[in-house]
GROMACS .gro file of C-alpha atoms in nm:
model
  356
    1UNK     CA    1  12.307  -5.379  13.092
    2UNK     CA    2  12.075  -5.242  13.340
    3UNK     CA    3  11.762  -5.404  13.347
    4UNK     CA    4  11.524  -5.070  13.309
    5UNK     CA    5  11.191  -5.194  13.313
    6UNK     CA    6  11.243  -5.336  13.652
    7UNK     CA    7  11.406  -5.006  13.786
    8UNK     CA    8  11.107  -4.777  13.651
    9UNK     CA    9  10.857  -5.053  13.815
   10UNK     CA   10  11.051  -4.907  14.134
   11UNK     CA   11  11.066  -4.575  14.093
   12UNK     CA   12  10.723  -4.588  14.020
   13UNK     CA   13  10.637  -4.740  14.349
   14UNK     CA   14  10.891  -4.512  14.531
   15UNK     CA   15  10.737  -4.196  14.384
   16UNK     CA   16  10.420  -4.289  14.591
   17UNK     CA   17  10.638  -4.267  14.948
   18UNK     CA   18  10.631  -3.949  15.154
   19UNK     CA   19  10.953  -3.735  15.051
   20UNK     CA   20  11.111  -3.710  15.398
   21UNK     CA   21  11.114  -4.142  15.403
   22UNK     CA   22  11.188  -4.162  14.983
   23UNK     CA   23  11.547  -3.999  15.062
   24UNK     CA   24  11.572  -4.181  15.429
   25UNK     CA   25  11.576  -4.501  15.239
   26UNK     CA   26  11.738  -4.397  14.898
   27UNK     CA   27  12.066  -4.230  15.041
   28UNK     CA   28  12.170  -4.589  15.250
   29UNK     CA   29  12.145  -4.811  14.942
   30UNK     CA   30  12.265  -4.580  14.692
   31UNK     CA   31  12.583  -4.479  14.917
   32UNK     CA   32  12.677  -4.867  14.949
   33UNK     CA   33  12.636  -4.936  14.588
   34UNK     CA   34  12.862  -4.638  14.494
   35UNK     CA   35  13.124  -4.769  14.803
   36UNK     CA   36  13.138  -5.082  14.620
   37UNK     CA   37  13.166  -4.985  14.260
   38UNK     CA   38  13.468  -4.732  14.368
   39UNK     CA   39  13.664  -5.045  14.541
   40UNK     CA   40  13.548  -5.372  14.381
   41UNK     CA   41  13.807  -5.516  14.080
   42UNK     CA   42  13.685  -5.496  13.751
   43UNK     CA   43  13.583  -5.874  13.610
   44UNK     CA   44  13.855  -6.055  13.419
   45UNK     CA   45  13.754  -6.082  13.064
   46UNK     CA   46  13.625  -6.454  12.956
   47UNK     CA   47  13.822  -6.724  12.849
   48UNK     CA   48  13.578  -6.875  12.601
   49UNK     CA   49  13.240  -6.885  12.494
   50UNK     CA   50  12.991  -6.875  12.843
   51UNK     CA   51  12.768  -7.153  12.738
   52UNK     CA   52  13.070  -7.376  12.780
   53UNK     CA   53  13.114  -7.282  13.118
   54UNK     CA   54  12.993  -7.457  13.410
   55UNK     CA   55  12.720  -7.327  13.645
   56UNK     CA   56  12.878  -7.143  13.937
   57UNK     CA   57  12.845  -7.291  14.262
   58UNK     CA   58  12.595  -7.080  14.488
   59UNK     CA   59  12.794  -6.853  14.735
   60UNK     CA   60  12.743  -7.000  15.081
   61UNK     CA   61  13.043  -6.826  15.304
   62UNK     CA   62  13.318  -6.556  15.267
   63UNK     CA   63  13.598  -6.582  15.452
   64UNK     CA   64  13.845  -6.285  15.425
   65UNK     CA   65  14.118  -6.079  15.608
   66UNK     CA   66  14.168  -5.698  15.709
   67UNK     CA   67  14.457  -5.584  15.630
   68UNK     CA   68  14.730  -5.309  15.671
   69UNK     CA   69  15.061  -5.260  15.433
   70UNK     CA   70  15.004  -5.660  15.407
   71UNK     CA   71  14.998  -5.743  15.767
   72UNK     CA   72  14.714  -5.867  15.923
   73UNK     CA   73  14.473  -5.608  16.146
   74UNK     CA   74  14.330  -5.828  16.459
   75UNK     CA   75  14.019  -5.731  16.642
   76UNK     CA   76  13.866  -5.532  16.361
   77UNK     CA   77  13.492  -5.505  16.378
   78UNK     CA   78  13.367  -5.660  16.069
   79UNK     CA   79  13.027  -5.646  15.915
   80UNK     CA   80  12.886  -5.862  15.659
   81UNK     CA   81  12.606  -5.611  15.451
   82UNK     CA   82  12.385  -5.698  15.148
   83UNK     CA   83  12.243  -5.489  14.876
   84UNK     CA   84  11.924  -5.640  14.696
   85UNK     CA   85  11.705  -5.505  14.448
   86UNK     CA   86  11.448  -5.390  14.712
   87UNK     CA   87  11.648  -5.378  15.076
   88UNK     CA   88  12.003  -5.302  15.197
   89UNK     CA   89  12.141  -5.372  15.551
   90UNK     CA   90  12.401  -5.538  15.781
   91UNK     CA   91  12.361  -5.934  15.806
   92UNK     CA   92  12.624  -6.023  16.000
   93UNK     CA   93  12.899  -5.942  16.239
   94UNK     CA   94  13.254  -6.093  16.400
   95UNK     CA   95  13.592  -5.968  16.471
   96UNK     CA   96  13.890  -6.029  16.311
   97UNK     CA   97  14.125  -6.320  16.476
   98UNK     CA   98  14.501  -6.307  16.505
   99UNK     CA   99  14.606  -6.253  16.134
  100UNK     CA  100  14.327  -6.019  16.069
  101UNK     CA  101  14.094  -6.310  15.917
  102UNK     CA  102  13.732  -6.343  15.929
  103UNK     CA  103  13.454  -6.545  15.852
  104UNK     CA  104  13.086  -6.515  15.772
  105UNK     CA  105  12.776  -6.780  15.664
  106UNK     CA  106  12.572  -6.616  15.414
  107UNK     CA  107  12.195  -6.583  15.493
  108UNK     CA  108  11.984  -6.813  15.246
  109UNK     CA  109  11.934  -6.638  14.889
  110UNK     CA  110  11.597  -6.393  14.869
  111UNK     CA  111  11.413  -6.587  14.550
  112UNK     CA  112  11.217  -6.235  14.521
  113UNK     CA  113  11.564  -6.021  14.433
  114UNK     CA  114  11.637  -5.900  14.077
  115UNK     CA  115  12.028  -5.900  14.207
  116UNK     CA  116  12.185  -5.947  14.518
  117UNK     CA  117  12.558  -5.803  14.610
  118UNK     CA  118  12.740  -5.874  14.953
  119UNK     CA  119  13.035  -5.688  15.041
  120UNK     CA  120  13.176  -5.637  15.431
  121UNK     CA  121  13.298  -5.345  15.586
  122UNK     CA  122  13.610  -5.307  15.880
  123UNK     CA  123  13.618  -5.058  16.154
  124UNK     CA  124  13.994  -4.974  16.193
  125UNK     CA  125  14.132  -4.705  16.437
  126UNK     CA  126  13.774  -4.527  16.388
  127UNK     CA  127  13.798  -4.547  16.047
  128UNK     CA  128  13.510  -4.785  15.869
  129UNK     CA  129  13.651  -4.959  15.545
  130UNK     CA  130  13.493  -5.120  15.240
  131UNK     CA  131  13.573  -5.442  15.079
  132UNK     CA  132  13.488  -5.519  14.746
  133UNK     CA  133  13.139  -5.649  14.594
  134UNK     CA  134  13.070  -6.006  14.652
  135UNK     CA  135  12.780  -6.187  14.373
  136UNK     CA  136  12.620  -6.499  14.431
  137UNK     CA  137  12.871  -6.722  14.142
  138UNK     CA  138  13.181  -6.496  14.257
  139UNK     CA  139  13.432  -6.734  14.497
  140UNK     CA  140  13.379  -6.636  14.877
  141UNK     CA  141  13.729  -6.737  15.003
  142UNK     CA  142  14.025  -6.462  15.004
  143UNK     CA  143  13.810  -6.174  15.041
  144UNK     CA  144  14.041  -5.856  15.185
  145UNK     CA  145  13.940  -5.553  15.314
  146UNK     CA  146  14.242  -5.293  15.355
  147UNK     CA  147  14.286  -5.033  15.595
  148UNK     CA  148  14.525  -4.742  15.603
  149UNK     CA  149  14.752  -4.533  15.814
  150UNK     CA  150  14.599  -4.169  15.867
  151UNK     CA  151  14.752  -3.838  15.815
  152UNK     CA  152  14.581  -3.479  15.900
  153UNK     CA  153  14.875  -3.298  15.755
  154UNK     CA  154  14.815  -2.979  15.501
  155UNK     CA  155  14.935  -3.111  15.230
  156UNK     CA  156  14.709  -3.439  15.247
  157UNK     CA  157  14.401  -3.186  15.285
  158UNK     CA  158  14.479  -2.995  14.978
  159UNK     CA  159  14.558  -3.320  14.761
  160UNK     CA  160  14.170  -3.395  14.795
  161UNK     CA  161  13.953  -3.331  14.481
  162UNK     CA  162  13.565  -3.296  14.345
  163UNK     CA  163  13.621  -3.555  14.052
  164UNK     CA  164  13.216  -3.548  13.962
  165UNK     CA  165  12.950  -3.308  14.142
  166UNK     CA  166  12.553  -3.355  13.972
  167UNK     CA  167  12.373  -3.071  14.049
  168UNK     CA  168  11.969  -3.117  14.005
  169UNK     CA  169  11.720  -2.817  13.989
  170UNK     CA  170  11.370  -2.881  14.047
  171UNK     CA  171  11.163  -2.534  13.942
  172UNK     CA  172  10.887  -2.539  14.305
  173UNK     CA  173  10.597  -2.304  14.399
  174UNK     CA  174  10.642  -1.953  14.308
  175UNK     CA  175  10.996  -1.931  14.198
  176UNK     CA  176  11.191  -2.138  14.451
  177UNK     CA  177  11.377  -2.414  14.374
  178UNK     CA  178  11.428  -2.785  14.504
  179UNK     CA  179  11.790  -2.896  14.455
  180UNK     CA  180  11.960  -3.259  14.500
  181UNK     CA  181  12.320  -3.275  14.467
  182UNK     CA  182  12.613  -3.596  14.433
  183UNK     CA  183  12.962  -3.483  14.539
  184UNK     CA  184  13.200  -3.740  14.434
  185UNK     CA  185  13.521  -3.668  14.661
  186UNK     CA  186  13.850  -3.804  14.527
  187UNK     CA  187  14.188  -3.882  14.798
  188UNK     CA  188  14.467  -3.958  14.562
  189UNK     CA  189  14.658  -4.120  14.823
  190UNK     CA  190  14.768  -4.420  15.010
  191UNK     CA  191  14.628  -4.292  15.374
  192UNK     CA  192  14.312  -4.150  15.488
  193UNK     CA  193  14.308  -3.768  15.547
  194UNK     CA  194  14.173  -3.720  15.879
  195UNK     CA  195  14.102  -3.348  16.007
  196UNK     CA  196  14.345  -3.209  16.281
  197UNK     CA  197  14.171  -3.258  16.637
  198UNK     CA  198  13.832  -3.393  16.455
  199UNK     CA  199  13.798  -3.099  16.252
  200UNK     CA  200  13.579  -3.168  15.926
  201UNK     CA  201  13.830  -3.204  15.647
  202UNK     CA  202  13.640  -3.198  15.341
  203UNK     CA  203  13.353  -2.934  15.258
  204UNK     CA  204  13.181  -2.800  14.939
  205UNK     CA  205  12.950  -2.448  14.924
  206UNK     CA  206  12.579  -2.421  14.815
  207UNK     CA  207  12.398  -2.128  14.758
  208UNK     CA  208  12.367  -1.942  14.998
  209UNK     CA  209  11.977  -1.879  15.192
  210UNK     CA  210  11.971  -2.269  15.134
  211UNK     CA  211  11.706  -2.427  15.348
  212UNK     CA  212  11.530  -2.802  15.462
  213UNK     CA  213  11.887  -2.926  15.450
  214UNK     CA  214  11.846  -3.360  15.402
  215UNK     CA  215  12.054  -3.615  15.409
  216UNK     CA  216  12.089  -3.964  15.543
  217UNK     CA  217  12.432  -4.154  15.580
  218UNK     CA  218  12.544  -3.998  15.230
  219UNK     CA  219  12.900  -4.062  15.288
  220UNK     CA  220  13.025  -4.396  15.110
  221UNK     CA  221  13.283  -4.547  15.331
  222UNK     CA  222  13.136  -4.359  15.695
  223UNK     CA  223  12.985  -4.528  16.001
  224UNK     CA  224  12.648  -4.613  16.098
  225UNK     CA  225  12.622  -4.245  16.258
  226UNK     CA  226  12.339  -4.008  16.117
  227UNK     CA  227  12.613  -3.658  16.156
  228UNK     CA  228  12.840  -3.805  15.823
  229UNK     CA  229  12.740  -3.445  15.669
  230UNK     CA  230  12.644  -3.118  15.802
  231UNK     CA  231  12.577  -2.797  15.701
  232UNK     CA  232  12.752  -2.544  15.854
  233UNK     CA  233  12.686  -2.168  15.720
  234UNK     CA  234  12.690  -2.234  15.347
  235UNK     CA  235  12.907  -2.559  15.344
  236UNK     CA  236  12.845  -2.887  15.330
  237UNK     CA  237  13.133  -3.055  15.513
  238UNK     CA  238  13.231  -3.420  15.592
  239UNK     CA  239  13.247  -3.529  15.940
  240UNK     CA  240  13.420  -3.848  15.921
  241UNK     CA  241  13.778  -3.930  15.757
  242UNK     CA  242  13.813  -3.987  15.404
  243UNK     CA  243  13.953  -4.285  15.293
  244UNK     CA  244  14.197  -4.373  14.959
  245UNK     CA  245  13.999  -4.371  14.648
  246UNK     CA  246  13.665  -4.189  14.586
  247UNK     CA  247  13.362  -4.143  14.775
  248UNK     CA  248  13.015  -3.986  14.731
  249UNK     CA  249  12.837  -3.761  14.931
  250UNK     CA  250  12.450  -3.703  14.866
  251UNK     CA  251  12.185  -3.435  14.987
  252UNK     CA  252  11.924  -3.180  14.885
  253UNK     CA  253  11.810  -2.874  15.055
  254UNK     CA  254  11.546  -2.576  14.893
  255UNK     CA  255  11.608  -2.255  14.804
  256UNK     CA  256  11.365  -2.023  14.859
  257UNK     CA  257  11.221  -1.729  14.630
  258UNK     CA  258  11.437  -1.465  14.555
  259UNK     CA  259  11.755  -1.643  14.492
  260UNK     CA  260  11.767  -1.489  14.212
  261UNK     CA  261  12.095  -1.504  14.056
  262UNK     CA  262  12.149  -1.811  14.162
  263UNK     CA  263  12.557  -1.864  14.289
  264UNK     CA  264  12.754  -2.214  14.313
  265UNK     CA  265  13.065  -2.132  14.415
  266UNK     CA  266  13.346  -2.370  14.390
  267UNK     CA  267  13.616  -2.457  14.692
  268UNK     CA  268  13.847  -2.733  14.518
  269UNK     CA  269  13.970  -2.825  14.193
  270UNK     CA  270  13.656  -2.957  14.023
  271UNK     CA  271  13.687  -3.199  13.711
  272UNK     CA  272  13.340  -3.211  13.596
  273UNK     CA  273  13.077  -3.056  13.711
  274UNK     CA  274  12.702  -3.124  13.589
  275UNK     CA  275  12.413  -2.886  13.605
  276UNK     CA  276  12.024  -3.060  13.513
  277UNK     CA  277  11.747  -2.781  13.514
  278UNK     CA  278  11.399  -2.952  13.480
  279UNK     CA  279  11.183  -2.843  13.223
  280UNK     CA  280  10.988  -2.603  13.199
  281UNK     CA  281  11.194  -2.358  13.350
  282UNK     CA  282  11.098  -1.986  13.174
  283UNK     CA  283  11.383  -1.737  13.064
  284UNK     CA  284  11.628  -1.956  13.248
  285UNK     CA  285  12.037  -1.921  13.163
  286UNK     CA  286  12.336  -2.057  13.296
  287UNK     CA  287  12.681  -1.847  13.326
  288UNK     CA  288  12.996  -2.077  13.361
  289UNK     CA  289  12.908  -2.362  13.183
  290UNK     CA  290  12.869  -2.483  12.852
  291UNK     CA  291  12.536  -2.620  12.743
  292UNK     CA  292  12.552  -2.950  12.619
  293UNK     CA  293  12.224  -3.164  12.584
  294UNK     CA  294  11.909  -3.262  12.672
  295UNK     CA  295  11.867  -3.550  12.952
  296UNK     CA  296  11.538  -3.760  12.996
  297UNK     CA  297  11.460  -3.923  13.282
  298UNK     CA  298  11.073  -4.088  13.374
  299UNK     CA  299  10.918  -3.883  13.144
  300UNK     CA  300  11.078  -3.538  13.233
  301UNK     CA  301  11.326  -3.308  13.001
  302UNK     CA  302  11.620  -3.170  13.166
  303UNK     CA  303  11.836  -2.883  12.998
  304UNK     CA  304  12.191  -3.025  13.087
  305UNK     CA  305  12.525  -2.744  13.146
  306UNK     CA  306  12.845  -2.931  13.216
  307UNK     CA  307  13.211  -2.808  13.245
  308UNK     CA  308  13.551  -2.954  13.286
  309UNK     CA  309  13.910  -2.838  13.478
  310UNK     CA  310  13.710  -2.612  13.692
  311UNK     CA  311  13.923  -2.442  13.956
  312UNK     CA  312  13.861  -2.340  14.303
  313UNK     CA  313  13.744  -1.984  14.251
  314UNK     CA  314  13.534  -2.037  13.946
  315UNK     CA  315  13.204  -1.978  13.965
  316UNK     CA  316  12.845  -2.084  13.773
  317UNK     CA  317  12.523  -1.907  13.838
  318UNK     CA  318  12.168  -1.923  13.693
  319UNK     CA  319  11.963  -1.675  13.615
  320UNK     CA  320  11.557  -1.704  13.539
  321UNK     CA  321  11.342  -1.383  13.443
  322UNK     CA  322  11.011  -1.573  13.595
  323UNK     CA  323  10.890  -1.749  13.853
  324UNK     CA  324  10.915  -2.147  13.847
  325UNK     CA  325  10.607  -2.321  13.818
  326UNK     CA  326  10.444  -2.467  14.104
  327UNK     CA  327  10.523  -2.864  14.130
  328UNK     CA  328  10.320  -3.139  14.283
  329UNK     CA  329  10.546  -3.296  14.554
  330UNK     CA  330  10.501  -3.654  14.411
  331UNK     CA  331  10.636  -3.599  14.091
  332UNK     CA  332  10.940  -3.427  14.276
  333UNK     CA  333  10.970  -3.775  14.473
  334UNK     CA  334  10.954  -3.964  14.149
  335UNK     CA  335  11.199  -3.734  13.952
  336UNK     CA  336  11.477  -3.787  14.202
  337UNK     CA  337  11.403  -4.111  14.278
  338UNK     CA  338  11.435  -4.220  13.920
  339UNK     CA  339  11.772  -4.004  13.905
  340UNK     CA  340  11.871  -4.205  14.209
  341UNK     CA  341  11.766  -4.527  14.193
  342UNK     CA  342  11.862  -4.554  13.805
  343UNK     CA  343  12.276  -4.511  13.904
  344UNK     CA  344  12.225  -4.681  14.243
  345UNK     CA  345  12.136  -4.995  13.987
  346UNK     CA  346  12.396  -4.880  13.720
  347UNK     CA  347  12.676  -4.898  14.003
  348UNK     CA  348  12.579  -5.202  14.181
  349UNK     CA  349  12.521  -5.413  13.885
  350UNK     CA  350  12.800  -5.311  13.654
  351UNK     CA  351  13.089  -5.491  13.779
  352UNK     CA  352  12.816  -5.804  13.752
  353UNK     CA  353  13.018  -6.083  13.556
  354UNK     CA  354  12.942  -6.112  13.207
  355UNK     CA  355  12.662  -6.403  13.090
  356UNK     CA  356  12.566  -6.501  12.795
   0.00000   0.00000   0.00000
């Protein structure tokens, strides 16, 4: 369970942060806890009642290997990151030795954190890898971080997927509209899809006449670099490789009045796709989705659309017959911080070992 009074508290105190520095220091956190949700092992189910258990020993070191079709990777750059309940960053850094092992000392324990997760990253032929998460009573000693051959073939570019994409509309000043979006990028296969001569190899459309384009290290599983996403034209498109499994890419951008109808068109095979419109939003309707429910988050109602199997050339657009109201820019900070911050919490904290 996520403890919610504790992430409101934060939202609350986020909300009060200029908007260009609430997403500069939302995207980081939020795009390590969703790295290690998609790669850490779920938790073994218990053996017998928890107060029987003994207190686990405090984690003090991890010592792991990189590794490749089971062989040890030597030389990999290896970083040691944590993910608290108020900061996120690199701690620590070595090299791999001959059999691809590392080692790091933990930094003492921050008495102030609500949760703290570890989890280390290796750079491998340019490509940065995740390992799984790492809590304080989990055992620090054969930690692995695997790496995998590349490909840039056809095929491999086509096999990638849109398994999730959240789209958030935010009515602004005199009908435009403030929009955050999470892409969640699936690679079905054993090797990481690299684009031919450096080429992006992954992209998704927005509307088009999109504007104030953000985003800040959205890719889970990218380098330290600030150019993980771009937009080019009307696509969003992925600068670095994508690696087996899934990964998320996050951003918002504005678009302006007179975007009326409003057109999301779809490049790859989408399984679900998510539209929230914040309420009150006059005469609004959605075409290409089937309304489902209302969503609450901090205090705000949200008409939610969702659809499922959607395939490359369908398309959903919204239509309003008035002008959206006009929106202080704090409570657009808190609104998508609470959106953010609630399933940067959910995904770093649900593989947390059961307690009693």
């Amino acid at each position: 369970m996520i403890p919610l009074r504790t992430s409101e508290r934060a939202v609350r105190h986020t909300a009060r942060r200029p908007l260009p520095l609430l997403f500069a220091g939302l995207f980081p956190a939020l795009a390590f806890a969703v790295a290690l949700d998609a790669q850490a092992p779920a938790p073994a189910p218990s053996a017998g009642p928890a107060a029987s258990a003994p207190a686990a020993p405090a984690l003090r070191s991890v010592t792991g290997r990189v590794v490749r079709d089971g062989r040890g990777v030597p030389g990999a750059s290896v970083e040691l990151h944590r993910v608290a309940s108020d900061t996120s960053g690199r701690v620590g850094a070595t090299a791999s030795g001959a059999d691809g092992v590392f080692t790091f000392r933990l930094p003492p324990a921050d008495p102030n954190a609500k949760f703290s997760v570890f989890f280390a990253t290796a750079m491998v032929d340019g490509v940065r890898y995740f390992g799984p998460a790492l809590h304080p009573s989990d055992p620090g000693a054969k930690y692995e971080i695997a790496a995998f051959d590349t490909t840039s073939a056809a095929a491999a570019v086509d096999s990638l997927t849109v398994g999730r994409r959240d789209v958030i509309l935010i009515p602004g000043t005199r009908g435009a509209w403030d929009v955050a979006e999470v892409v969640h990028v699936e690679n079905p296969l054993r090797r990481t899809v690299v684009g031919p001569g450096g080429k992006p190899v992954f992209g998704v459309r927005i509307p088009a006449g999109a504007t104030d384009f953000q985003t800040e290290r959205p890719l889970a599983g990218s380098g330290p670099g600030g150019d993980d996403l771009m937009l080019v034209g009307d696509r969003v498109v992925a600068a670095v490789p994508i690696t087996p499994g899934g990964r998320d890419m996050l951003f918002r951008y504005r678009l302006p009045a007179g975007s009326d109808p409003l057109s999301l068109p779809l490049t790859h095979r989408t399984d679900t796709l998510t539209l929230y419109v914040r309420q009150p939003a006059p005469g609004v309707s959605v075409a290409g989705l089937a309304k489902a429910d209302t969503f609450s988050a901090e205090g705000d109602t949200y008409l939610r659309y969702t659809g499922t199997a959607l395939r490359p050339d369908a398309r959903v657009t919204v239509q309003w017959r008035a002008p959206g109201m006009g929106i202080d820019p704090r409570l657009l900070a808190g609104v998508l911080a609470g959106l953010l911050l609630l399933a940067g919490a959910w995904f770093a904290l649900r593989r947390r070992p059961a307690t009693a």
